[in-house]
Coordinates of C-alpha atoms in Angstrom, one line a residue:
M294 CA -0.1 0.1 -0.3
S295 CA 1.6 3.6 -1.0
I296 CA -0.5 6.6 1.1
G297 CA 1.2 8.8 -1.9
A298 CA -0.4 7.1 -4.2
F299 CA -3.8 6.8 -2.8
R300 CA -3.4 11.0 -1.8
W301 CA -2.5 11.4 -5.2
A302 CA -5.6 9.2 -6.9
K303 CA -8.3 11.2 -4.6
E304 CA -6.6 14.6 -6.0
Q305 CA -7.3 13.9 -9.3
E306 CA -10.1 16.0 -11.0
G307 CA -12.3 15.8 -14.1
L308 CA -13.0 12.1 -13.5
R309 CA -16.3 10.1 -13.1
S310 CA -16.8 9.0 -9.7
S311 CA -16.8 5.6 -11.1
E312 CA -13.4 5.9 -12.6
K313 CA -12.1 7.8 -9.6
F314 CA -12.9 5.2 -7.1
V315 CA -11.4 2.4 -9.5
L316 CA -8.0 4.4 -9.4
V317 CA -8.2 5.5 -5.8
M318 CA -8.3 1.3 -5.3
I319 CA -5.6 0.8 -7.9
A320 CA -3.9 3.3 -6.1
D321 CA -4.3 1.9 -2.5
H322 CA -2.8 -1.6 -3.7
Y323 CA 0.5 0.1 -5.2
N324 CA 3.7 -1.3 -4.3
D325 CA 6.2 2.0 -4.5
E326 CA 9.7 -0.9 -4.3
V327 CA 7.9 -2.5 -7.8
H328 CA 6.3 0.8 -9.4
R329 CA 3.0 -1.0 -10.0
S330 CA 0.2 -2.2 -8.4
W331 CA -2.1 -5.5 -9.4
P332 CA -5.3 -6.3 -7.7
S333 CA -7.6 -8.3 -9.9
I334 CA -10.5 -7.1 -11.6
E335 CA -12.8 -9.0 -9.2
R336 CA -10.8 -7.9 -5.5
L337 CA -11.8 -4.0 -7.6
A338 CA -15.6 -4.7 -8.1
D339 CA -15.7 -6.0 -4.4
E340 CA -13.9 -2.9 -2.9
T341 CA -15.7 -0.3 -5.1
G342 CA -19.0 -2.2 -4.8
L343 CA -19.3 -2.1 -8.7
N344 CA -19.9 -4.9 -11.5
R345 CA -16.8 -6.0 -13.5
T346 CA -18.0 -4.8 -16.7
T347 CA -18.1 -1.5 -15.0
V348 CA -14.7 -1.6 -13.5
M349 CA -13.2 -2.7 -17.0
R350 CA -14.6 0.3 -18.7
C351 CA -13.2 2.2 -15.7
I352 CA -9.9 1.0 -16.6
K353 CA -10.2 1.6 -20.2
A354 CA -11.2 5.3 -19.6
L355 CA -8.4 6.0 -17.0
E356 CA -5.7 4.2 -19.6
T357 CA -7.2 6.7 -22.3
G358 CA -7.2 9.6 -19.8
G359 CA -3.5 8.8 -19.2
F360 CA -3.5 8.3 -15.7
L361 CA -2.5 4.5 -15.7
K362 CA -1.4 2.1 -18.1
V363 CA -2.3 -1.5 -18.1
E364 CA 0.2 -4.2 -18.3
P365 CA -0.9 -7.7 -19.5
W366 CA 0.9 -10.7 -18.0
A367 CA 0.9 -14.1 -18.7
R368 CA 2.1 -17.5 -17.6
A369 CA 5.8 -18.3 -19.3
Y370 CA 5.3 -22.0 -19.4
D371 CA 1.2 -22.3 -20.8
G372 CA 0.4 -18.6 -22.1
G373 CA -2.1 -18.2 -18.8
R374 CA -3.2 -14.9 -18.0
L375 CA -2.5 -13.5 -14.9
N376 CA -3.8 -10.3 -13.0
N377 CA -3.0 -6.9 -15.0
R378 CA -0.5 -5.0 -13.5
Y379 CA -0.7 -1.4 -13.3
C380 CA 1.3 1.6 -13.6
L381 CA 0.7 5.3 -12.8
P382 CA 3.3 7.4 -14.6
L383 CA 1.7 10.3 -13.4
Y384 CA 2.0 9.5 -10.1
D385 CA 5.6 7.7 -10.5
V386 CA 7.9 8.3 -13.3
E387 CA 9.7 5.7 -12.5
S388 CA 6.4 3.5 -13.6
K389 CA 6.5 2.4 -16.8
R390 CA 4.7 -0.3 -18.7
A391 CA 7.0 -3.2 -20.0
K392 CA 7.5 -2.8 -24.3
R393 CA 6.5 -6.3 -24.8
L394 CA 3.4 -7.4 -23.8
P395 CA 2.1 -9.7 -22.3
V396 CA 4.8 -9.6 -20.1
L397 CA 5.7 -13.2 -19.5
S398 CA 6.0 -14.5 -15.7
H399 CA 8.4 -17.3 -14.6
K400 CA 6.8 -19.8 -11.5
Y401 CA 8.9 -19.9 -8.4
F402 CA 8.1 -20.2 -4.4
N403 CA 8.7 -18.0 -1.8
N404 CA 10.2 -18.2 1.6
E405 CA 6.8 -19.7 2.8
G406 CA 6.7 -22.4 0.1
K407 CA 3.8 -20.9 -1.9
V408 CA 3.8 -20.8 -6.0
R409 CA 4.5 -17.3 -7.1
F410 CA 4.9 -15.7 -10.4
D411 CA 7.3 -12.8 -11.3
T412 CA 9.8 -11.9 -13.2
W413 CA 12.6 -12.3 -11.5
E414 CA 15.9 -12.3 -13.2
H415 CA 17.2 -16.1 -11.6
T416 CA 14.3 -17.3 -13.0
Y417 CA 15.5 -16.4 -16.8
K418 CA 16.6 -19.3 -18.6
H419 CA 19.4 -18.8 -21.2
G420 CA 18.7 -17.0 -24.0
E421 CA 15.4 -15.8 -22.5
E422 CA 14.4 -11.7 -23.0
I423 CA 14.1 -9.5 -20.1
P424 CA 11.2 -7.3 -20.5
A425 CA 12.6 -3.1 -21.4
Y426 CA 10.0 -1.0 -20.0
E427 CA 8.9 2.1 -22.3

């Protein structure tokens, strides 16, 4: 959670109330260390009380307005979709979307033994390209 991103989102003007609410919730999940937020559509719908279709429409409007950039992610081994990640370029200048989409992530196990997906350098196989950013 990023207090700075949350406050930034609350101050944005010129948005419909539903769009602003979705932006605030995406910002509430923002991670300043990785310059991304990745709540699922279901989580955003649950937290805002909006239906999935409305959340997706709001995300599209926010992307068109330049408030966020959507970064689709997929599992490298089977192409299965993972939660989109959201960049907030107006809040964080280091929040840049990958040039090559979708970003392919690799399975790894965290310290608790739970399966996670990410693009950690140590998971890249010989010859695989590390994603570049805009």
